[in-house]
Short mmCIF file of C-alpha atoms and ligand atoms in Angstrom, two decimals:
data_model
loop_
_atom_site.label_atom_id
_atom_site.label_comp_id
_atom_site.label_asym_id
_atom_site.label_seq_id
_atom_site.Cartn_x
_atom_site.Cartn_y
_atom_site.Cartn_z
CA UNK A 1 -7.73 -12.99 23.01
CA UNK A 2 -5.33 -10.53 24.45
CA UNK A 3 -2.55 -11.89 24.12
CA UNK A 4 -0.98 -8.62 22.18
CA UNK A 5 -3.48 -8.01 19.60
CA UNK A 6 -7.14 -6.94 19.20
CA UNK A 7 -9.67 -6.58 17.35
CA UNK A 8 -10.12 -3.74 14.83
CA UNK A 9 -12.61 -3.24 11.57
CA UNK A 10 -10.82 -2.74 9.04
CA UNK A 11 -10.22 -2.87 4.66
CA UNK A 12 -7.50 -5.15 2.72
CA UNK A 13 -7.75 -3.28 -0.70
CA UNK A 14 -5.27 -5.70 -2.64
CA UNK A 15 -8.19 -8.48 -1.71
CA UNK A 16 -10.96 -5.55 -1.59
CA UNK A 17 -12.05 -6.87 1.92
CA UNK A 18 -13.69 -5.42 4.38
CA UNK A 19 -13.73 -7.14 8.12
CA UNK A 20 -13.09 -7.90 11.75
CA UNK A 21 -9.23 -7.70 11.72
CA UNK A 22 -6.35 -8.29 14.09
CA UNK A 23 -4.68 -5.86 15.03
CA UNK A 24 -1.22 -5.41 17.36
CA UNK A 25 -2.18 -3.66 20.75
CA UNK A 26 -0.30 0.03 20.72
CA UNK A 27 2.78 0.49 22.33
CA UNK A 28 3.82 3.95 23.84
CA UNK A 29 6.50 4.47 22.21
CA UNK A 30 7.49 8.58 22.73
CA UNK A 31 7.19 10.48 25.56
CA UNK A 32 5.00 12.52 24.45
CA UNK A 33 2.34 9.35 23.53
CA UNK A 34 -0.92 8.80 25.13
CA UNK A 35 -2.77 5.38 25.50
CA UNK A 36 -6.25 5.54 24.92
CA UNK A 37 -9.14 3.12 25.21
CA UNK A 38 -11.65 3.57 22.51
CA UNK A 39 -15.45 3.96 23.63
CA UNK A 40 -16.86 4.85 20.53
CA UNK A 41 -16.49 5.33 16.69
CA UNK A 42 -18.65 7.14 14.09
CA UNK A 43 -18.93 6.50 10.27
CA UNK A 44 -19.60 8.41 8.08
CA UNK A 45 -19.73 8.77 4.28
CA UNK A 46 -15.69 8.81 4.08
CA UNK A 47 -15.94 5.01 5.72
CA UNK A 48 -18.16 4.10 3.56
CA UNK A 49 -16.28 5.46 0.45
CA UNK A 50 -13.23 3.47 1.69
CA UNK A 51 -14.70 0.17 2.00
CA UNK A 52 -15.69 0.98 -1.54
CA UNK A 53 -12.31 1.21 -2.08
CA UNK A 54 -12.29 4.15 -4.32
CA UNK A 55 -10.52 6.06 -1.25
CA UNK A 56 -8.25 5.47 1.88
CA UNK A 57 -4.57 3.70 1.83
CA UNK A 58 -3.36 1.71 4.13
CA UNK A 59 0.41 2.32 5.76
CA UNK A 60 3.26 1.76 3.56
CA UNK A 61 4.22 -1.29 5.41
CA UNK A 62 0.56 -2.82 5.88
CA UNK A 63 -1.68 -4.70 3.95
CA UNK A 64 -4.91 -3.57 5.27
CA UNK A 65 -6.31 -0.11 7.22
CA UNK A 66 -7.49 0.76 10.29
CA UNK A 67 -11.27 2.48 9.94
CA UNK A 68 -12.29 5.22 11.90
CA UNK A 69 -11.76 8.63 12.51
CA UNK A 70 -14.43 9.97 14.24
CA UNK A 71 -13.74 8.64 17.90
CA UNK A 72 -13.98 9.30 21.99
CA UNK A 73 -11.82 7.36 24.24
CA UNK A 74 -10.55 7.24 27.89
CA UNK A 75 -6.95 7.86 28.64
CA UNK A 76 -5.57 4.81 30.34
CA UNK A 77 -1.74 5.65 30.42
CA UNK A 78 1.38 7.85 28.99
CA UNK A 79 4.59 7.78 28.21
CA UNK A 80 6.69 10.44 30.68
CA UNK A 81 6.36 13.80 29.05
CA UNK A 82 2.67 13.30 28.87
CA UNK A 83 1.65 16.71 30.67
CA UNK A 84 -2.26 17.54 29.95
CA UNK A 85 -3.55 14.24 30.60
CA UNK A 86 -4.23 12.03 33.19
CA UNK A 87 -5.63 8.45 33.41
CA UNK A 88 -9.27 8.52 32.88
CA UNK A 89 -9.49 11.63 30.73
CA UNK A 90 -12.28 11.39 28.19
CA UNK A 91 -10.49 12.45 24.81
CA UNK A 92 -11.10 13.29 21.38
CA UNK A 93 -8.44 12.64 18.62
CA UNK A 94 -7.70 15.19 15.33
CA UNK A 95 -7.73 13.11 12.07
CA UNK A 96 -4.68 14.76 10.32
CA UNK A 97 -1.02 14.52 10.78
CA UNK A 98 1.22 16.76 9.39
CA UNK A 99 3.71 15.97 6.48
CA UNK A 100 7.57 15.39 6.10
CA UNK A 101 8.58 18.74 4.74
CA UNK A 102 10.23 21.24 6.17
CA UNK A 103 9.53 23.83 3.68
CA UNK A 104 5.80 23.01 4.89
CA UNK A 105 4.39 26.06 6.79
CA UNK A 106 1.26 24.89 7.68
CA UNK A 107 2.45 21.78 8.78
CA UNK A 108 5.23 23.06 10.87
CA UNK A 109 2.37 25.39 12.37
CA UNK A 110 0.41 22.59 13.71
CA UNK A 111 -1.92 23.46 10.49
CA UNK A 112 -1.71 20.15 8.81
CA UNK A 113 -5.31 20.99 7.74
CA UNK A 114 -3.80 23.44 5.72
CA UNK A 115 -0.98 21.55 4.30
CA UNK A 116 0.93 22.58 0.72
CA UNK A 117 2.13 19.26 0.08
CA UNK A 118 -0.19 16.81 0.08
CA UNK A 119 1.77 14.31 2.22
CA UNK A 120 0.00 15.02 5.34
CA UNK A 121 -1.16 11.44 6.09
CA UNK A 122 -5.09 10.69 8.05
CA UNK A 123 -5.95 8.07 10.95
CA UNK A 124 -8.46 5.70 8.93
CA UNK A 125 -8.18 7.37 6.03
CA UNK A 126 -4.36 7.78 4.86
CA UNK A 127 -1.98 6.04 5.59
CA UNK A 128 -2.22 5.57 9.53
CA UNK A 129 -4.61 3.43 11.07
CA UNK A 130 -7.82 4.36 12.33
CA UNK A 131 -9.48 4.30 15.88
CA UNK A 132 -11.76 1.21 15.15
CA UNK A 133 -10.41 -0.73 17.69
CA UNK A 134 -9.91 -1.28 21.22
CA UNK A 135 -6.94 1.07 21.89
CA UNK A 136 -5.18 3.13 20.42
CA UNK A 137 -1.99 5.93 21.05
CA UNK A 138 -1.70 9.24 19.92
CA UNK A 139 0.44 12.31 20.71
CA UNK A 140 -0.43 14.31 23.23
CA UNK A 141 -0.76 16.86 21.02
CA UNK A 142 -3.68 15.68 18.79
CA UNK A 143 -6.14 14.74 21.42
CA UNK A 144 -8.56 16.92 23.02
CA UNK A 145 -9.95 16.90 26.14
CA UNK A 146 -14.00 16.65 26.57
CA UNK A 147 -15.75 17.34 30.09
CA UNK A 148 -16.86 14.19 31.31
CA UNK A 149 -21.19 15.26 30.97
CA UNK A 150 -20.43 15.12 27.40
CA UNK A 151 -19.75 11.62 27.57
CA UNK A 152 -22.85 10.92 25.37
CA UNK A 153 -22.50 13.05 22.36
CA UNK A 154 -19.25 13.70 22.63
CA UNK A 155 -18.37 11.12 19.01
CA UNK A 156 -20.28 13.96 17.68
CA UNK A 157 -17.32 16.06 18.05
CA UNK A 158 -15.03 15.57 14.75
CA UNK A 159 -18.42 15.90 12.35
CA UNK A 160 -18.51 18.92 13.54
CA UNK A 161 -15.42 20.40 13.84
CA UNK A 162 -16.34 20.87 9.36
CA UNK A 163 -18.85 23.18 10.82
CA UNK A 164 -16.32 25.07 13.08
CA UNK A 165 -13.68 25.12 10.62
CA UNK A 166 -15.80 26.37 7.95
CA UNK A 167 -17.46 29.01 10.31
CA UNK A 168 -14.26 30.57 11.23
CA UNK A 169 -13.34 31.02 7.76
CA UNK A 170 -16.54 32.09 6.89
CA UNK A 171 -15.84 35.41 9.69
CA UNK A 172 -12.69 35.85 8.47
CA UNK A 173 -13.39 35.55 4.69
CA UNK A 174 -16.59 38.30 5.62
CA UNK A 175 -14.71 41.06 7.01
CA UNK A 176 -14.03 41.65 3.76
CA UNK A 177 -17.48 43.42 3.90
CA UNK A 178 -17.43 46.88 5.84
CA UNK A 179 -19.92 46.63 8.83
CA UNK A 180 -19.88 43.05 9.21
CA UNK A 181 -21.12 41.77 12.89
CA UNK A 182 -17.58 40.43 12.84
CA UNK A 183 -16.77 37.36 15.30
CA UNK A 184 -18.80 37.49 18.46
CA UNK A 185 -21.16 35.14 19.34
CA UNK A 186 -23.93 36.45 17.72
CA UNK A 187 -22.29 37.64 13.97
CA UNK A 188 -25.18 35.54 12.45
CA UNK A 189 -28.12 37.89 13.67
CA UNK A 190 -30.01 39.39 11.08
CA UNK A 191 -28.79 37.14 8.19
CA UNK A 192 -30.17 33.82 6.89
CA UNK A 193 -28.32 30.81 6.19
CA UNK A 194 -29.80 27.47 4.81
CA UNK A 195 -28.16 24.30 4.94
CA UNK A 196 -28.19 21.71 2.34
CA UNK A 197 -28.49 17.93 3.15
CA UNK A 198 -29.85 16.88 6.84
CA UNK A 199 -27.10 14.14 7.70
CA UNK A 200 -25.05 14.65 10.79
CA UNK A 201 -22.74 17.53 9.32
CA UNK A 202 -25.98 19.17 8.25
CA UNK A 203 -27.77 19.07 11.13
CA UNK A 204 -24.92 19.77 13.29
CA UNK A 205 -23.81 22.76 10.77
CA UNK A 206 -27.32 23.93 11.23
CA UNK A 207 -27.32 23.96 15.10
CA UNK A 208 -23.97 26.02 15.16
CA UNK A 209 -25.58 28.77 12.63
CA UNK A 210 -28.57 29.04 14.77
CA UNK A 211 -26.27 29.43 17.93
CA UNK A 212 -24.85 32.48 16.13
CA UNK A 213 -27.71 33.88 15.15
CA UNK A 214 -28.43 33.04 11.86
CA UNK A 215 -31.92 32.40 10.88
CA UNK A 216 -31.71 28.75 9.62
CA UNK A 217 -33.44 26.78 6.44
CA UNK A 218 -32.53 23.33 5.67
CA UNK A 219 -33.07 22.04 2.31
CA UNK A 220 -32.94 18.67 1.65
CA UNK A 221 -34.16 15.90 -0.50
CA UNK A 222 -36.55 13.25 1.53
CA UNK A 223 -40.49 14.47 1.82
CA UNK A 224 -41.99 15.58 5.26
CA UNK A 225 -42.45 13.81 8.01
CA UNK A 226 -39.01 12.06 8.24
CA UNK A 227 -36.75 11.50 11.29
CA UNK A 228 -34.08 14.42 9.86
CA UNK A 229 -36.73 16.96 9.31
CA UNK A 230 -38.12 16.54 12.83
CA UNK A 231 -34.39 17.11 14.45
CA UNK A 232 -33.93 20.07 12.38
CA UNK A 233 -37.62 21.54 13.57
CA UNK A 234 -37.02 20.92 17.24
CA UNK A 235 -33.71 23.04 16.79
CA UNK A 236 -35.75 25.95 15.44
CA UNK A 237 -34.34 25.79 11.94
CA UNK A 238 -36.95 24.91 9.16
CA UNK A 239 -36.68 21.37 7.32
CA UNK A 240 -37.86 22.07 3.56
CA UNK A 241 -38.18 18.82 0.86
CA UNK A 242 -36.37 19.63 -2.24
CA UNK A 243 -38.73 17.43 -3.88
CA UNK A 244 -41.67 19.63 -2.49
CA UNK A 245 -40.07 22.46 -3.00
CA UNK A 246 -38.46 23.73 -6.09
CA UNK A 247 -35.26 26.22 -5.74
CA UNK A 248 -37.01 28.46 -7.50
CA UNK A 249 -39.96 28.96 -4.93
CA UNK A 250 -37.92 27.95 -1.98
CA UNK A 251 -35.90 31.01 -2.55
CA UNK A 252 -39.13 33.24 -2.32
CA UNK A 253 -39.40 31.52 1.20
CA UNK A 254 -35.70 32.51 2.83
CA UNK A 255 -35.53 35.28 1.19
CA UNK A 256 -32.00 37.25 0.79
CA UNK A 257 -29.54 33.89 1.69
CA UNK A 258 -25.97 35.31 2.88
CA UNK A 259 -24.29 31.83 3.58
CA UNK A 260 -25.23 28.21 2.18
CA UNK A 261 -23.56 25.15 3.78
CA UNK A 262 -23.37 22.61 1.53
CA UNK A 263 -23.44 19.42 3.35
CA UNK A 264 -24.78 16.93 0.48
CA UNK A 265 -21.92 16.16 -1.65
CA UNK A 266 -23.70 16.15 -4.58
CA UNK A 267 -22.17 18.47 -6.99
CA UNK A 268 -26.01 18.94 -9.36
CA UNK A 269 -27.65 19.94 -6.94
CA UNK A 270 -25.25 22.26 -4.85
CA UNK A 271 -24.99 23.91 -7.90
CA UNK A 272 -28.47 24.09 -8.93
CA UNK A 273 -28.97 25.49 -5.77
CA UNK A 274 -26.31 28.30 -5.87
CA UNK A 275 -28.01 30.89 -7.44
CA UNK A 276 -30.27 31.38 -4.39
CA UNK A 277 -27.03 32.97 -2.70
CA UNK A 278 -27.57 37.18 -2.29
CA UNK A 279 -25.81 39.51 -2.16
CA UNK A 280 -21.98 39.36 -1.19
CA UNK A 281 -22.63 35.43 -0.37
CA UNK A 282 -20.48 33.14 0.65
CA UNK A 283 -20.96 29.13 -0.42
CA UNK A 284 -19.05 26.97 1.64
CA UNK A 285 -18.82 23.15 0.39
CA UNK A 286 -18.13 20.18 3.11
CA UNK A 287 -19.14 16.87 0.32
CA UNK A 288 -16.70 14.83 -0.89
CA UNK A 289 -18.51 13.73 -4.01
CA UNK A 290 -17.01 10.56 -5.44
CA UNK A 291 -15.20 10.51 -8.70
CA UNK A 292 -18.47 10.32 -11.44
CA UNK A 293 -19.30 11.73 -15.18
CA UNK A 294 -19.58 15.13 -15.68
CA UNK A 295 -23.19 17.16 -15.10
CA UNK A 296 -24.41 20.00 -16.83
CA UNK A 297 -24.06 23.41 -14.45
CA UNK A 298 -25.30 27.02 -15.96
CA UNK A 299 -21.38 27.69 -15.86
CA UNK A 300 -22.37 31.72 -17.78
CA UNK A 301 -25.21 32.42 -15.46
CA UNK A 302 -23.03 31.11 -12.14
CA UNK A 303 -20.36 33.40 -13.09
CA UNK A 304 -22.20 36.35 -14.14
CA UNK A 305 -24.21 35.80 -10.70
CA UNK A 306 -20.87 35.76 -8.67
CA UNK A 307 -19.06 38.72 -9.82
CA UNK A 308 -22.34 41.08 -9.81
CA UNK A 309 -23.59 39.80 -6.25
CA UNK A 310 -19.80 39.78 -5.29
CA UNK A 311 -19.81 36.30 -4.02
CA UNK A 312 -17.42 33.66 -3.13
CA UNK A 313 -17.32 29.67 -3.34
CA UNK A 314 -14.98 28.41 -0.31
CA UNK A 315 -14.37 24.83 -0.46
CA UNK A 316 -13.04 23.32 3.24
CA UNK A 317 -11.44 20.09 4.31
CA UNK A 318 -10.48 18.98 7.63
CA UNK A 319 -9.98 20.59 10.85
CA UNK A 320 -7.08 22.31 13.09
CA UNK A 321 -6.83 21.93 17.19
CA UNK A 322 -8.89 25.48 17.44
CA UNK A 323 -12.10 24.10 15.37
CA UNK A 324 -12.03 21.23 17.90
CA UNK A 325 -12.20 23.55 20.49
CA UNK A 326 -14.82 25.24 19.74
CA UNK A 327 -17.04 22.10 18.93
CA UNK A 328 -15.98 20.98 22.33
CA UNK A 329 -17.67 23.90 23.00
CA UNK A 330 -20.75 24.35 21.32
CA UNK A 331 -21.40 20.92 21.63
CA UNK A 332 -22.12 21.50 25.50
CA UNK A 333 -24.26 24.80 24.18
CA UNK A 334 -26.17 22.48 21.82
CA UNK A 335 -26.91 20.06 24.91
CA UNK A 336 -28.21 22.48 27.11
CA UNK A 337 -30.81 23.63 24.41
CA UNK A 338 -31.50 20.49 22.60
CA UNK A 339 -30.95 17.98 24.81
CA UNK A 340 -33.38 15.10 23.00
CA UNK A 341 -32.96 16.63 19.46
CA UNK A 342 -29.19 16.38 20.08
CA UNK A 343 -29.28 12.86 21.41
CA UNK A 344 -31.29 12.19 18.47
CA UNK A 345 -28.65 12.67 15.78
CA UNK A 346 -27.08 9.54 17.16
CA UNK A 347 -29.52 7.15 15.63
CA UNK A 348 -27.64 3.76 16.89
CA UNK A 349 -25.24 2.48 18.49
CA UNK A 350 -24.02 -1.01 17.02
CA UNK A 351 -21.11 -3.44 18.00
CA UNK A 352 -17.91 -4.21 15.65
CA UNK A 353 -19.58 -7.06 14.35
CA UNK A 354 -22.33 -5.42 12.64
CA UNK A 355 -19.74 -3.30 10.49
CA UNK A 356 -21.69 -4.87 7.22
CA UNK A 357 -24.55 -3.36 7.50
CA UNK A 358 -23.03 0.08 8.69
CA UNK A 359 -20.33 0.39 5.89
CA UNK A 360 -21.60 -1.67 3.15
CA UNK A 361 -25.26 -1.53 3.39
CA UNK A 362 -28.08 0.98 2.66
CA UNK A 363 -26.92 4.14 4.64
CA UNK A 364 -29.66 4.50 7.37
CA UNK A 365 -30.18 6.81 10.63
CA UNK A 366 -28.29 9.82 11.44
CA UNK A 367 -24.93 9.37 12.44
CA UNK A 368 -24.47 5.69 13.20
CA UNK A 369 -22.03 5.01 16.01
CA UNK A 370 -19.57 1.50 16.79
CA UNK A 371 -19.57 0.88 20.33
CA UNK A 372 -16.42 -0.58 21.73
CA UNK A 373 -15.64 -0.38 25.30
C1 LIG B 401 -12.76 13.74 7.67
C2 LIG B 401 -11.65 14.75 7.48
C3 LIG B 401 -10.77 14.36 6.31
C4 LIG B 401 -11.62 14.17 5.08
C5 LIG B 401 -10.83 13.81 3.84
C6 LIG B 401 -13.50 13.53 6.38
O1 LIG B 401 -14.46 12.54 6.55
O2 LIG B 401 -13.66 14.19 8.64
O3 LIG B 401 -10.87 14.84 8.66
O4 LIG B 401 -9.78 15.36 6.09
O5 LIG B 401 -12.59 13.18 5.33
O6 LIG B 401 -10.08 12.64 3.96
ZN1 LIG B 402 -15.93 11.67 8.86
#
């Protein structure tokens, strides 16, 4: 069925649909475009959210979205100003694209993860389409290259670029403190992080704290043994259940905590879970909880806690060209010391047709992946 359209899984929220779509092939349009053939597609909770269709809009001019934002693809052609790629490239695309305004800094920047407006638009989430589909173009400028022996893992990418992203605001948000390590590779050593939640940004947010040093905890909700818990053990981090384990006493264990990474998106309990945070802490949150009623949080206490331990909350969306370099990056670190545990966090890998079960039913596995070419 080629005959200038493909297939692509996608949402019609007027008719709150979710399905195997057609979809017009991509033209290159600019000089600067790049053709890409998809190989693979994560989801993650954001996909899910969407086909829930409490988040995600479709283009102005279309009734239905693309999905998909987590990809690798193959370059297969460009238009004639194309200069960093060639035809076979494996590539990586950013999710964001900057806004309209001039009076945007950030966005003029290239720092559309930092934009003032709020027009920046998202492939497969805001108004562009997504990757879930069987090519796609992009401007040269928002794809990244990835060495062909990451070929595997390399979907794993965008997830966790919120673990780069946050990291490098976490050293820059630090040296605030006198004597911090600072940025090198090891500015973790001697100081304990723990991670909350053991889905794909946790456990890839875990694996780049231990690469910097940090001693690692994750804390997260499903009893020992579990699939999660044995990926975060192989890495050298240690899996505690927060339903064997009460904050209270689990706190005794890491002692002194000087980052959490909040990787759950449940607001309870990464508040609950706050006041294990020492001295001069930093919080960073990564969940997107969806919209719900208000819960009870010991607002007094929190507060007290923060301005006598001197401690910041550092919420952090979306990620610029740098953090996908350094996933790029770390990913091939991660690979070389946790080959199988690494592999691993891909649980499955599934063809379009079984988007039902990956977007709409019980979330299972790690980081579930859409095969496509
Ligand atoms: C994506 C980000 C995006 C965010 C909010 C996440 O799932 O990874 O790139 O900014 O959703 O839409
Ligand atoms: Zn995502």
């Amino acid at each position: 069925m080629n005959n200038g359209s493909m297939r692509a899984v996608g949402v019609i929220p007027a008719k709150r649909q979710v399905g195997v779509l057609s979809h017009d092939f991509p033209k290159i349009a600019k000089d600067k475009d790049v053709k890409v053939r998809t190989i693979e597609v994560g989801i993650c909770g954001t996909d899910r959210e969407i086909c829930s269709f409490a988040y995600g809009t479709p283009p102005d001019d279309c009734s239905y979205l693309v999905l998909g934002h987590e990809a690798l693809g193959e370059v297969v052609d460009g238009g004639n100003g194309v200069t960093a790629f060639k035809a076979g490239d494996l590539v990586v695309p950013t999710v964001r694209r900057p806004c309209p305004h001039h009076r945007c800094v950030p966005c003029a920047a290239d720092r559309q993860d930092f934009c003032t407006t709020g027009d920046f638009t998202e492939r497969g989430i805001k108004m562009k389409h997504g990757f879930m589909t069987e090519h796609f173009v992009e401007e040269e400028k928002h794809l990244n290259v990835v060495p062909q022996h990451l070929r595997d893992v390399a979907v794993l990418v965008e997830p966790l670029t919120v673990a780069e992203k946050a990291l490098a605001q976490v050293w820059q948000v630090q040296q605030r403190l006198p004597a911090t390590n600072g940025k090198e590779s090891l500015a973790g050593s001697g100081k304990t992080a723990v991670v909350l939640g053991a889905g794909p940004v946790g456990i890839l947010g875990a694996m780049t704290l231990l690469i910097h040093g940090f001693k690692t905890f994750v804390y997260s909700r499903s009893p020992v043994p579990n699939a999660k818990a044995a990926v975060v053990d192989a890495i050298g981090a240690q899996y505690i259940s927060s339903q064997e384990m009460p904050v209270e006493e689990f706190a005794k264990l890491t002692g002194p905590v000087n980052l959490i990474y909040e990787a759950i998106g449940v607001a309870d309990v990464a508040f609950k879970v706050a006041k294990i945070l020492g001295l001069n802490g930093i919080y960073v949150f990564t969940g997107i909880p969806p919209e719900q009623e208000a819960v009870g949080v010991e607002a007094d206490n929190l507060m007290r806690q923060m301005v006598l331990k001197n401690q910041i909350i550092l919420g952090t969306v979306n990620a610029d060209a740098a953090a996908f370099e350094s996933a790029i990056r770390d990913l091939s670190t991660f690979k070389q010391r946790w080959p199988k545990a690494l592999q691993s966090v891909i649980s499955g890998r599934y063809p379009m047709e079984a988007y039902r079960e990956l977007l709409l039913g019980k979330s299972t596995g790690i980081k579930n992946v859409v095969s496509i070419g």
